PDB file of C-alpha atoms in Angstrom:
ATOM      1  CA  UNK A   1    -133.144  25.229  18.117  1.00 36.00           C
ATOM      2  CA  UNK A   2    -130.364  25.495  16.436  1.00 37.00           C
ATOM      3  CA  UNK A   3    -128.976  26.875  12.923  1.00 42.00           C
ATOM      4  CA  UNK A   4    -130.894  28.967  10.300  1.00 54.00           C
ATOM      5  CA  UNK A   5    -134.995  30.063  10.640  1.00 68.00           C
ATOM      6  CA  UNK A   6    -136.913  27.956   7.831  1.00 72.00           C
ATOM      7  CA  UNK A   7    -139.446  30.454   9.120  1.00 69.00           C
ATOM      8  CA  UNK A   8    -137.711  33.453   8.646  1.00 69.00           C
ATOM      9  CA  UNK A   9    -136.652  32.282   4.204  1.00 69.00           C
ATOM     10  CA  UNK A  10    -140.084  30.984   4.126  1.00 68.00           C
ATOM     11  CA  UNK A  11    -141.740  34.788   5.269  1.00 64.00           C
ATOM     12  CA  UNK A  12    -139.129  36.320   3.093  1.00 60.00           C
ATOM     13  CA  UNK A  13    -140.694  34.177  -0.256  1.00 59.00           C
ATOM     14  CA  UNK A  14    -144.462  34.589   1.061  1.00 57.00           C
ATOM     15  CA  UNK A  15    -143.266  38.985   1.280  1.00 55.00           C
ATOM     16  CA  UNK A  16    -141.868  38.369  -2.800  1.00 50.00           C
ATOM     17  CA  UNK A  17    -146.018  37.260  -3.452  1.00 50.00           C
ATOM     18  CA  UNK A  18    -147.739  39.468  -1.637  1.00 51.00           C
ATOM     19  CA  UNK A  19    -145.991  42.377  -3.453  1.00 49.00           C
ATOM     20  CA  UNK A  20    -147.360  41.303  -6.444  1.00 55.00           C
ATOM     21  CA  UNK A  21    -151.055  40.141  -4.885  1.00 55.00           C
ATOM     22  CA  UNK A  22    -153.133  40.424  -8.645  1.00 59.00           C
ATOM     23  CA  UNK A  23    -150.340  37.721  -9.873  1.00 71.00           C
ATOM     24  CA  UNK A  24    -150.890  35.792  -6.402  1.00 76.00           C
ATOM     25  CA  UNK A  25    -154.538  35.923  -6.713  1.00 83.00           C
ATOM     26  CA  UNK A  26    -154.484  34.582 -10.650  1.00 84.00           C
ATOM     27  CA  UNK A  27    -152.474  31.816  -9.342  1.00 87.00           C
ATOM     28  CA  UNK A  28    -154.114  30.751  -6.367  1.00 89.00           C
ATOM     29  CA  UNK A  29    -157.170  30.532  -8.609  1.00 89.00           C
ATOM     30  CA  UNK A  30    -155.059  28.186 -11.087  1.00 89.00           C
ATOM     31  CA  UNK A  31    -154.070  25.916  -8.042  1.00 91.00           C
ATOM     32  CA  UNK A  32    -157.532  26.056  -7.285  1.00 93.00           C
ATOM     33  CA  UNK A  33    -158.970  24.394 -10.909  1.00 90.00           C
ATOM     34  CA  UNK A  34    -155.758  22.035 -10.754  1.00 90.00           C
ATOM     35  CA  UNK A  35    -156.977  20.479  -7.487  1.00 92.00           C
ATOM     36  CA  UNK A  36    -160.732  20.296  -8.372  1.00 93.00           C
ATOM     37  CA  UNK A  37    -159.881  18.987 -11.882  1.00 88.00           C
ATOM     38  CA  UNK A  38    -157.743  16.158 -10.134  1.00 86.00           C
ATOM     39  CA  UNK A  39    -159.381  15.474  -6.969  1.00 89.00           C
ATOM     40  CA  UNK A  40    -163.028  17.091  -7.824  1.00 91.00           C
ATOM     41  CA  UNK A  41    -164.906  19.745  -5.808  1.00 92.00           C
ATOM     42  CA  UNK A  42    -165.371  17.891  -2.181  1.00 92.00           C
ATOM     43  CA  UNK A  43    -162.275  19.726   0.072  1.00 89.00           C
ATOM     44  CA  UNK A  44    -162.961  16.626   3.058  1.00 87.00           C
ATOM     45  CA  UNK A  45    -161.574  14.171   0.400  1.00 89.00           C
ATOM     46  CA  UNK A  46    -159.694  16.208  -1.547  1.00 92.00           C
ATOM     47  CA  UNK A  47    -156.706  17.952   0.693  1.00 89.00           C
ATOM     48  CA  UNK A  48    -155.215  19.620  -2.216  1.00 90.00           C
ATOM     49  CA  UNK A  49    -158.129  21.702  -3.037  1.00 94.00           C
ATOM     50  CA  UNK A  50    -158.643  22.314   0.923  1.00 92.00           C
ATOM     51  CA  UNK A  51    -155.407  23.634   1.296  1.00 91.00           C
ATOM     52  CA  UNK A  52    -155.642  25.756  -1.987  1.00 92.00           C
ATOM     53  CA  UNK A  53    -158.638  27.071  -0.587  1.00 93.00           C
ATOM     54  CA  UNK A  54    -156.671  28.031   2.437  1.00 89.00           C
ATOM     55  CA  UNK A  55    -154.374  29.653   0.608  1.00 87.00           C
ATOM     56  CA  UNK A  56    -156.597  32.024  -1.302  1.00 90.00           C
ATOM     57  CA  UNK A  57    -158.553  32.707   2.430  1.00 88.00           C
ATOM     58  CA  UNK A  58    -155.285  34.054   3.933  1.00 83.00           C
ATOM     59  CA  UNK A  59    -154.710  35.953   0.375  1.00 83.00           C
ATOM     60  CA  UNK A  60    -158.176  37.508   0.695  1.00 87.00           C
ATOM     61  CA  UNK A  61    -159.382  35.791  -2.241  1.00 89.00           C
ATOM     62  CA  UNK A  62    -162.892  36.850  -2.412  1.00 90.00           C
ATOM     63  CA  UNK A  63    -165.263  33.518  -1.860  1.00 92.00           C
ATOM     64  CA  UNK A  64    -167.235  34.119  -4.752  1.00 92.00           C
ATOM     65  CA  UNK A  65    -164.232  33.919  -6.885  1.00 91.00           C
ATOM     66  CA  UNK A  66    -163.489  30.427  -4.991  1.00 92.00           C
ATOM     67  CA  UNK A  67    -166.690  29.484  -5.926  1.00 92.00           C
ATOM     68  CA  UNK A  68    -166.551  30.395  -9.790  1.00 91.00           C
ATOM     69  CA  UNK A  69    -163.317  28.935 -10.039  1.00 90.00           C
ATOM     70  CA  UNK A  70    -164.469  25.581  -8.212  1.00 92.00           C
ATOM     71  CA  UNK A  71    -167.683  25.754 -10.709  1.00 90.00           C
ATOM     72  CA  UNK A  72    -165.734  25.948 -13.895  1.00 87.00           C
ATOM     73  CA  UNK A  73    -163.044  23.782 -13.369  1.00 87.00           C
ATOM     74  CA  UNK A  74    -166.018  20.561 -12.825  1.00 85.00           C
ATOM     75  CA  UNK A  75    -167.563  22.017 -16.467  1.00 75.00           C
ATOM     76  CA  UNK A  76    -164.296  22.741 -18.044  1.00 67.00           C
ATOM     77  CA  UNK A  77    -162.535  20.534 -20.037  1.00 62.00           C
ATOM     78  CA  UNK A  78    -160.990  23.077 -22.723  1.00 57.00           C
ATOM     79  CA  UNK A  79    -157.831  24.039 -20.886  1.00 64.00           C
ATOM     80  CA  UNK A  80    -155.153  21.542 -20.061  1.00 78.00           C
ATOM     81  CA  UNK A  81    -153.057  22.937 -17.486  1.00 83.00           C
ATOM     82  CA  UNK A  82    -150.213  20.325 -16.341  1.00 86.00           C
ATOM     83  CA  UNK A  83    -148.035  20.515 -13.149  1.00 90.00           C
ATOM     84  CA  UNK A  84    -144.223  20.232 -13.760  1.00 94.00           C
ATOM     85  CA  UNK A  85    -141.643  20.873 -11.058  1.00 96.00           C
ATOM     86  CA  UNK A  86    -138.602  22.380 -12.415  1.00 98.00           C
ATOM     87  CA  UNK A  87    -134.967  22.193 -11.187  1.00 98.00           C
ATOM     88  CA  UNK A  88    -132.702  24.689 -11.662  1.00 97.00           C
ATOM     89  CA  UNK A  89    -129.537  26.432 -10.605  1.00 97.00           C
ATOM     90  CA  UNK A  90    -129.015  30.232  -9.483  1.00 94.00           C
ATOM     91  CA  UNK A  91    -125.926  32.396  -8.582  1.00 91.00           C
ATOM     92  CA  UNK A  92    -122.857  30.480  -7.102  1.00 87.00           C
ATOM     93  CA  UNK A  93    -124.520  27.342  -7.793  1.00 91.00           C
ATOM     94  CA  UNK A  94    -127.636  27.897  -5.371  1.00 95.00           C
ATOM     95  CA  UNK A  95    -130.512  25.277  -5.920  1.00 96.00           C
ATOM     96  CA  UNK A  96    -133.794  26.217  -7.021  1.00 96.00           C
ATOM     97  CA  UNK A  97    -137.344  24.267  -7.767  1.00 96.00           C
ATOM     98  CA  UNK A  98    -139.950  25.952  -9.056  1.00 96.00           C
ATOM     99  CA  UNK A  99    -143.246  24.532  -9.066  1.00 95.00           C
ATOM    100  CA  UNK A 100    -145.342  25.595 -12.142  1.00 95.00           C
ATOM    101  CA  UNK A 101    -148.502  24.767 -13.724  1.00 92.00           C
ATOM    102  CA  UNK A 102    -148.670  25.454 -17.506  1.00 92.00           C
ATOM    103  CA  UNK A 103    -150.598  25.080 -20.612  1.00 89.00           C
ATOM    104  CA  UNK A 104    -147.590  25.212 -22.658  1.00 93.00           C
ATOM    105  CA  UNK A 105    -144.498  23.754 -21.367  1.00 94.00           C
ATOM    106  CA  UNK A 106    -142.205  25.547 -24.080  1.00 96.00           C
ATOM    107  CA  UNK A 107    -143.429  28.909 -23.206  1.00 96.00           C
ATOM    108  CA  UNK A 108    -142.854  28.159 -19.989  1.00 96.00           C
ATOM    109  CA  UNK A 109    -139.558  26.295 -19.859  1.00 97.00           C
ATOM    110  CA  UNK A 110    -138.325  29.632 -22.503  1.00 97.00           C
ATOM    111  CA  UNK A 111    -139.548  32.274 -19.585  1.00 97.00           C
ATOM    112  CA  UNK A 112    -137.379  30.163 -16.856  1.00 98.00           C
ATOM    113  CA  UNK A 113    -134.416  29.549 -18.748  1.00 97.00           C
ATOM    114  CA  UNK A 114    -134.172  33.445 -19.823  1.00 97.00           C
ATOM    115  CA  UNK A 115    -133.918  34.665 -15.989  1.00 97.00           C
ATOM    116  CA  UNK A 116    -132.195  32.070 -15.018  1.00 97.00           C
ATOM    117  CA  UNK A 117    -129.304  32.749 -17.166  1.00 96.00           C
ATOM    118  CA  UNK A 118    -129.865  36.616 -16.664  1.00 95.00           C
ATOM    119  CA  UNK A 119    -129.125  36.026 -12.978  1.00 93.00           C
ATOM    120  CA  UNK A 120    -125.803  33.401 -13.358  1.00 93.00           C
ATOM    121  CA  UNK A 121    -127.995  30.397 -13.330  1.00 95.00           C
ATOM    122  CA  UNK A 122    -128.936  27.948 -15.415  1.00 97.00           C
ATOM    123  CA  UNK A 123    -132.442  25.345 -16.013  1.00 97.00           C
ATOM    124  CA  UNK A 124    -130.830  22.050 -14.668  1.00 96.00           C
ATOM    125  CA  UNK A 125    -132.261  18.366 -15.370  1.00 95.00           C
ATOM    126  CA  UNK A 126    -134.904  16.189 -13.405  1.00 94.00           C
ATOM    127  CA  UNK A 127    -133.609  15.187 -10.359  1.00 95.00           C
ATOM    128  CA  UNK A 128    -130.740  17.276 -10.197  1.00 96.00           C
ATOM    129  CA  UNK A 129    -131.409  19.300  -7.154  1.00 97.00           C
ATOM    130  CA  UNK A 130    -134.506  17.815  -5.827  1.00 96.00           C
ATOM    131  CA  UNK A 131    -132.499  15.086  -3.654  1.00 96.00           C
ATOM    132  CA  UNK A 132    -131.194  18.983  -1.575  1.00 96.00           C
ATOM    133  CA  UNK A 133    -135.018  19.682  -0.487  1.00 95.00           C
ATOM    134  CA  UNK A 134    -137.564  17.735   1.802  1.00 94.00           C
ATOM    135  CA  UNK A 135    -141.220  18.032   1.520  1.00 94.00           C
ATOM    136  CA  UNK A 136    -143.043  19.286   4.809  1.00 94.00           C
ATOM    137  CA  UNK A 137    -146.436  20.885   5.695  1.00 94.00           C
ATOM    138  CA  UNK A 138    -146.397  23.714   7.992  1.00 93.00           C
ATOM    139  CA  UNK A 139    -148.389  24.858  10.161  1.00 93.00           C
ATOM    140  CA  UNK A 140    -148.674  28.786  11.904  1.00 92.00           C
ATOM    141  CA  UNK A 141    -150.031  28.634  15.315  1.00 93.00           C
ATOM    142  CA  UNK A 142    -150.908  32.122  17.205  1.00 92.00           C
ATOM    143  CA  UNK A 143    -150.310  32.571  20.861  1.00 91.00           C
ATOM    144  CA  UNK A 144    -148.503  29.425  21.786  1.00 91.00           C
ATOM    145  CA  UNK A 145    -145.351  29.170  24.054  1.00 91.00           C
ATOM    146  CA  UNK A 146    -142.956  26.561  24.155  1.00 92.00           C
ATOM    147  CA  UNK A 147    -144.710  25.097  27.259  1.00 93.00           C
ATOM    148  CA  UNK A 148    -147.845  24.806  26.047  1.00 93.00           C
ATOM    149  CA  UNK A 149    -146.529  23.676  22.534  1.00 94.00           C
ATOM    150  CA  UNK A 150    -144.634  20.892  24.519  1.00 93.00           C
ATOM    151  CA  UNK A 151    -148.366  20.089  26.578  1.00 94.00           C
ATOM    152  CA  UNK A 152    -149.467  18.745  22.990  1.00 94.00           C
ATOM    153  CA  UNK A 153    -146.499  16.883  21.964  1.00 92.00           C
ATOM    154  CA  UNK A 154    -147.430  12.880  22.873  1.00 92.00           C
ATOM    155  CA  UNK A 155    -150.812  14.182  20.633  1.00 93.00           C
ATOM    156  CA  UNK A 156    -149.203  15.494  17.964  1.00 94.00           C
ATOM    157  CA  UNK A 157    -145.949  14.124  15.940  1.00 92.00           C
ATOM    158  CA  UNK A 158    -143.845  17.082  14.508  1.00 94.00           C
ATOM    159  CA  UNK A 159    -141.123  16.620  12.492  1.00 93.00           C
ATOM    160  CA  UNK A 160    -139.180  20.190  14.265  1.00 92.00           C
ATOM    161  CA  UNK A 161    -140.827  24.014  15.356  1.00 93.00           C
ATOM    162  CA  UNK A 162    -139.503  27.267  15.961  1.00 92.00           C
ATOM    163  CA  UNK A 163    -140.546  29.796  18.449  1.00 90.00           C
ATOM    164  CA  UNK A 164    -141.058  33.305  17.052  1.00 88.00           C
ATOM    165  CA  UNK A 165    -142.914  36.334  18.348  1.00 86.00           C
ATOM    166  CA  UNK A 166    -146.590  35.679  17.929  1.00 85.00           C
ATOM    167  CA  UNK A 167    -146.571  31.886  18.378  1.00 90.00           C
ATOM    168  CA  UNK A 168    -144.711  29.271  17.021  1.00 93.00           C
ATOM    169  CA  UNK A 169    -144.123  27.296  13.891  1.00 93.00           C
ATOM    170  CA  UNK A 170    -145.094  23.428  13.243  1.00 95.00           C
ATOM    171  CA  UNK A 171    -143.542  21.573  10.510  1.00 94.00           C
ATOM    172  CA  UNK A 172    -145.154  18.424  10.201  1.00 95.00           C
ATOM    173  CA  UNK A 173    -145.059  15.261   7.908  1.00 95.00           C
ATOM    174  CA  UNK A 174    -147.084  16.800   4.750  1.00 94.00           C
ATOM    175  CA  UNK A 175    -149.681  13.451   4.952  1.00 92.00           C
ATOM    176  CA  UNK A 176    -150.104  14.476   8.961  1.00 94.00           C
ATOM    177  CA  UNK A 177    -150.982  18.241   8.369  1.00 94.00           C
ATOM    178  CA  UNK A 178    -154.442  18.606   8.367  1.00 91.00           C
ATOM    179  CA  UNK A 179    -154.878  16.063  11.411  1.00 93.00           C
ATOM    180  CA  UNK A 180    -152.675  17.968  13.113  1.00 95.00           C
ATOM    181  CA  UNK A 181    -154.747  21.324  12.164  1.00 93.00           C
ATOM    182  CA  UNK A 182    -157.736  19.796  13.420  1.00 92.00           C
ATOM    183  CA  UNK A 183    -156.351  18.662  16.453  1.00 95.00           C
ATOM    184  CA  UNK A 184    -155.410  22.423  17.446  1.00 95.00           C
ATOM    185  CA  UNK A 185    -158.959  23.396  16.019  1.00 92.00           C
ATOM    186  CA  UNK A 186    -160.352  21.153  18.622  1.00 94.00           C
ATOM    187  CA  UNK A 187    -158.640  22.368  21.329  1.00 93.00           C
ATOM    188  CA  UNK A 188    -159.558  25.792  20.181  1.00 93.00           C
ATOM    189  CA  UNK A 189    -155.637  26.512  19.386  1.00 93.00           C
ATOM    190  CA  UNK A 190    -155.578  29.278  16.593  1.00 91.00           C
ATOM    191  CA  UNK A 191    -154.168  27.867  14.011  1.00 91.00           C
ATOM    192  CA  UNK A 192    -153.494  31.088  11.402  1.00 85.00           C
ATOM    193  CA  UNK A 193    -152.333  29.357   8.119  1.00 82.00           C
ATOM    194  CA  UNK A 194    -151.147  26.017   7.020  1.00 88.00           C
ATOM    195  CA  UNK A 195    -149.005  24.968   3.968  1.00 89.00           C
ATOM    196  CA  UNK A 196    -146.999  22.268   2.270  1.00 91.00           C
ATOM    197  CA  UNK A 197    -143.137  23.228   0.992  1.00 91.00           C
ATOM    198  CA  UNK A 198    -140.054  22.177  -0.031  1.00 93.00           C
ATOM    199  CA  UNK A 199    -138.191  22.767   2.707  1.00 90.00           C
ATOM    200  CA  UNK A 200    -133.608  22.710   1.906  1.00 92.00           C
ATOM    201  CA  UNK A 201    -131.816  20.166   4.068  1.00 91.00           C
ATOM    202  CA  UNK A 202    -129.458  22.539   4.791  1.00 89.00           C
ATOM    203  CA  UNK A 203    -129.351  26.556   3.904  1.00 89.00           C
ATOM    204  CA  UNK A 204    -126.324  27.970   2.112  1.00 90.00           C
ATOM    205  CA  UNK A 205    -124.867  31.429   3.824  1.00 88.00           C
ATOM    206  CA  UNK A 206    -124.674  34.328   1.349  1.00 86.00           C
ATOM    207  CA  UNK A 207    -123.244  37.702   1.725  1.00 87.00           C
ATOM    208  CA  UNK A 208    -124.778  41.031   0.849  1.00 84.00           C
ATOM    209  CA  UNK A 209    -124.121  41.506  -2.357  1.00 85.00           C
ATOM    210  CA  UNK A 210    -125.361  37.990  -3.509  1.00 87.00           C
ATOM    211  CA  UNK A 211    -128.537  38.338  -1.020  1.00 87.00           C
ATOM    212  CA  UNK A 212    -129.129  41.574  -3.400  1.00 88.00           C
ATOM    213  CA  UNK A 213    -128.947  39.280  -7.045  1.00 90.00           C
ATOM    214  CA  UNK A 214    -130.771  36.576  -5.411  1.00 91.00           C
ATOM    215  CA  UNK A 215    -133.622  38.945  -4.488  1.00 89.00           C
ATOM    216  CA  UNK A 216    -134.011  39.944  -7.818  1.00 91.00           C
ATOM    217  CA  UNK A 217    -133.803  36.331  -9.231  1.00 94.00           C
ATOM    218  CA  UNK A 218    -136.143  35.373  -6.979  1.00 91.00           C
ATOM    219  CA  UNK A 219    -138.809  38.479  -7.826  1.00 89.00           C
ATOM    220  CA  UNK A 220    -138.358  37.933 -11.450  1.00 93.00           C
ATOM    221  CA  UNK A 221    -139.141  34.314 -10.965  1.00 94.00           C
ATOM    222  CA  UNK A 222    -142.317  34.955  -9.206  1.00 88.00           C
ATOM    223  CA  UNK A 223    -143.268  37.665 -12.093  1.00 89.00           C
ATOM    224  CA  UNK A 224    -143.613  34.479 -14.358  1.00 93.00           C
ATOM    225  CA  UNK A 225    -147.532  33.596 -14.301  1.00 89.00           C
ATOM    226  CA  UNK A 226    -146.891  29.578 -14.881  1.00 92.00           C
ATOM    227  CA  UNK A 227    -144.524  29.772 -11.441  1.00 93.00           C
ATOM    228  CA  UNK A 228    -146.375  28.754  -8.459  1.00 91.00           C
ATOM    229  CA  UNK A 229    -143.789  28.261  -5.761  1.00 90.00           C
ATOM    230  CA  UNK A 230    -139.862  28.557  -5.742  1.00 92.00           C
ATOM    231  CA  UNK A 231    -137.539  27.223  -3.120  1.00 93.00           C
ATOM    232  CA  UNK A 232    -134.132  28.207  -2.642  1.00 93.00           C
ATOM    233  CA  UNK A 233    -131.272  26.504  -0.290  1.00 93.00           C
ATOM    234  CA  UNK A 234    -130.014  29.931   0.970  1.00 90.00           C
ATOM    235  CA  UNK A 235    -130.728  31.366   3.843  1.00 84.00           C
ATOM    236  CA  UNK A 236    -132.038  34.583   3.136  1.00 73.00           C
ATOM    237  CA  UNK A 237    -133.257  35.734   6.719  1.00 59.00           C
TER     238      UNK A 237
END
């Protein structure tokens, strides 16, 4: 394949979260009562909660905690937690989304706009970056070759993959990504995590010393509670 690894800027954004794993597990938990508010508490019709619940397995969210926060979101009607993608700009005019959910959008908007600006960037307007980013699920699959990978391909419709180390990587229309997981299920393929992201159309080179401020934006970003996600078009392998 040619060009940049998605794989490679997606592991360096999943590293940012797992340095700060109390703030990943509070928000796993709040994607969690999003997607049982919306969809309810049954993951085989509702994929959003299934693949929150995903996400807090491969976080080692305890299951109890899944539980309690399944269990109060179906009593709770107190909080009112909306989801509101935001579009923004960073240092030499990178794009940014960040995907939030927030009980107070001021608060929120206030907290994005301050690092933003700290870093060189700046809170842009809806749709101002989106159109730079595609939506894709993603799949990690665990002792695959190319070969084999290639065995499965009139079965399976991927959108591209990338060969790395311990396996390879699937990206897959986001609608198509749990068939696809239980495809590899079935054929007793170990599939290790799955997830849906904005994926850039095409990655902008930086050099050291912008990698460096970028970094930082990026990990002051994530130290925002309402921020779920952030994509960036730079590669930052």
């Amino acid at each position: 394949m040619a060009g940049h690894s998605k794989w490679a800027n997606i592991q360096h954004r999943k590293k940012a979260q797992d340095n700060k794993r109390g703030k990943v597990f509070t928000k796993v938990i709040r994607e969690i009562t999003v997607a049982t508010k919306l969809g309810g508490s049954d993951i085989s019709s509702n994929s959003r909660l299934r693949l929150a619940i995903s996400k807090a397995n491969a976080s080692n969210v305890p299951k109890d905690t899944v539980e309690r926060a399944i269990k109060k979101a179906i009593g709770s009607k107190d909080e009112n937690i909306e989801e509101i993608i935001y579009e923004g700009y960073g240092p030499n005019g990178i794009a940014v989304i960040m995907e939030c959910l927030t009980n107070n959008k001021n608060r929120t908007v206030s907290e994005l706009r301050h690092v933003l600006s700290k870093y060189g960037g700046s809170l842009g307007t809806k749709g101002s970056v989106v159109h730079l980013f595609k939506k894709v699920g993603i799949i990690k699959v665990l002792n695959m070759s190319e070969d084999e990978l290639i065995s499965h391909m009139e079965s399976i419709d991927l959108m591209d993959f990338e060969i790395i180390e311990d396996g390879c990587i699937l990206f897959t229309n986001p609608n198509q990504l749990f068939e696809i997981k239980k495809y590899l299920e079935e054929k007793s393929i170990t599939v290790e995590n799955e997830e849906i992201a904005m994926d850039p159309i095409t990655l902008l080179d930086i050099d050291d010393t912008q990698q460096e401020k970028i970094n930082n934006l990026s990990d002051k970003l994530e130290e925002i509670e309402d921020v779920q996600n952030i994509y960036m078009n730079v590669n930052l392998g």
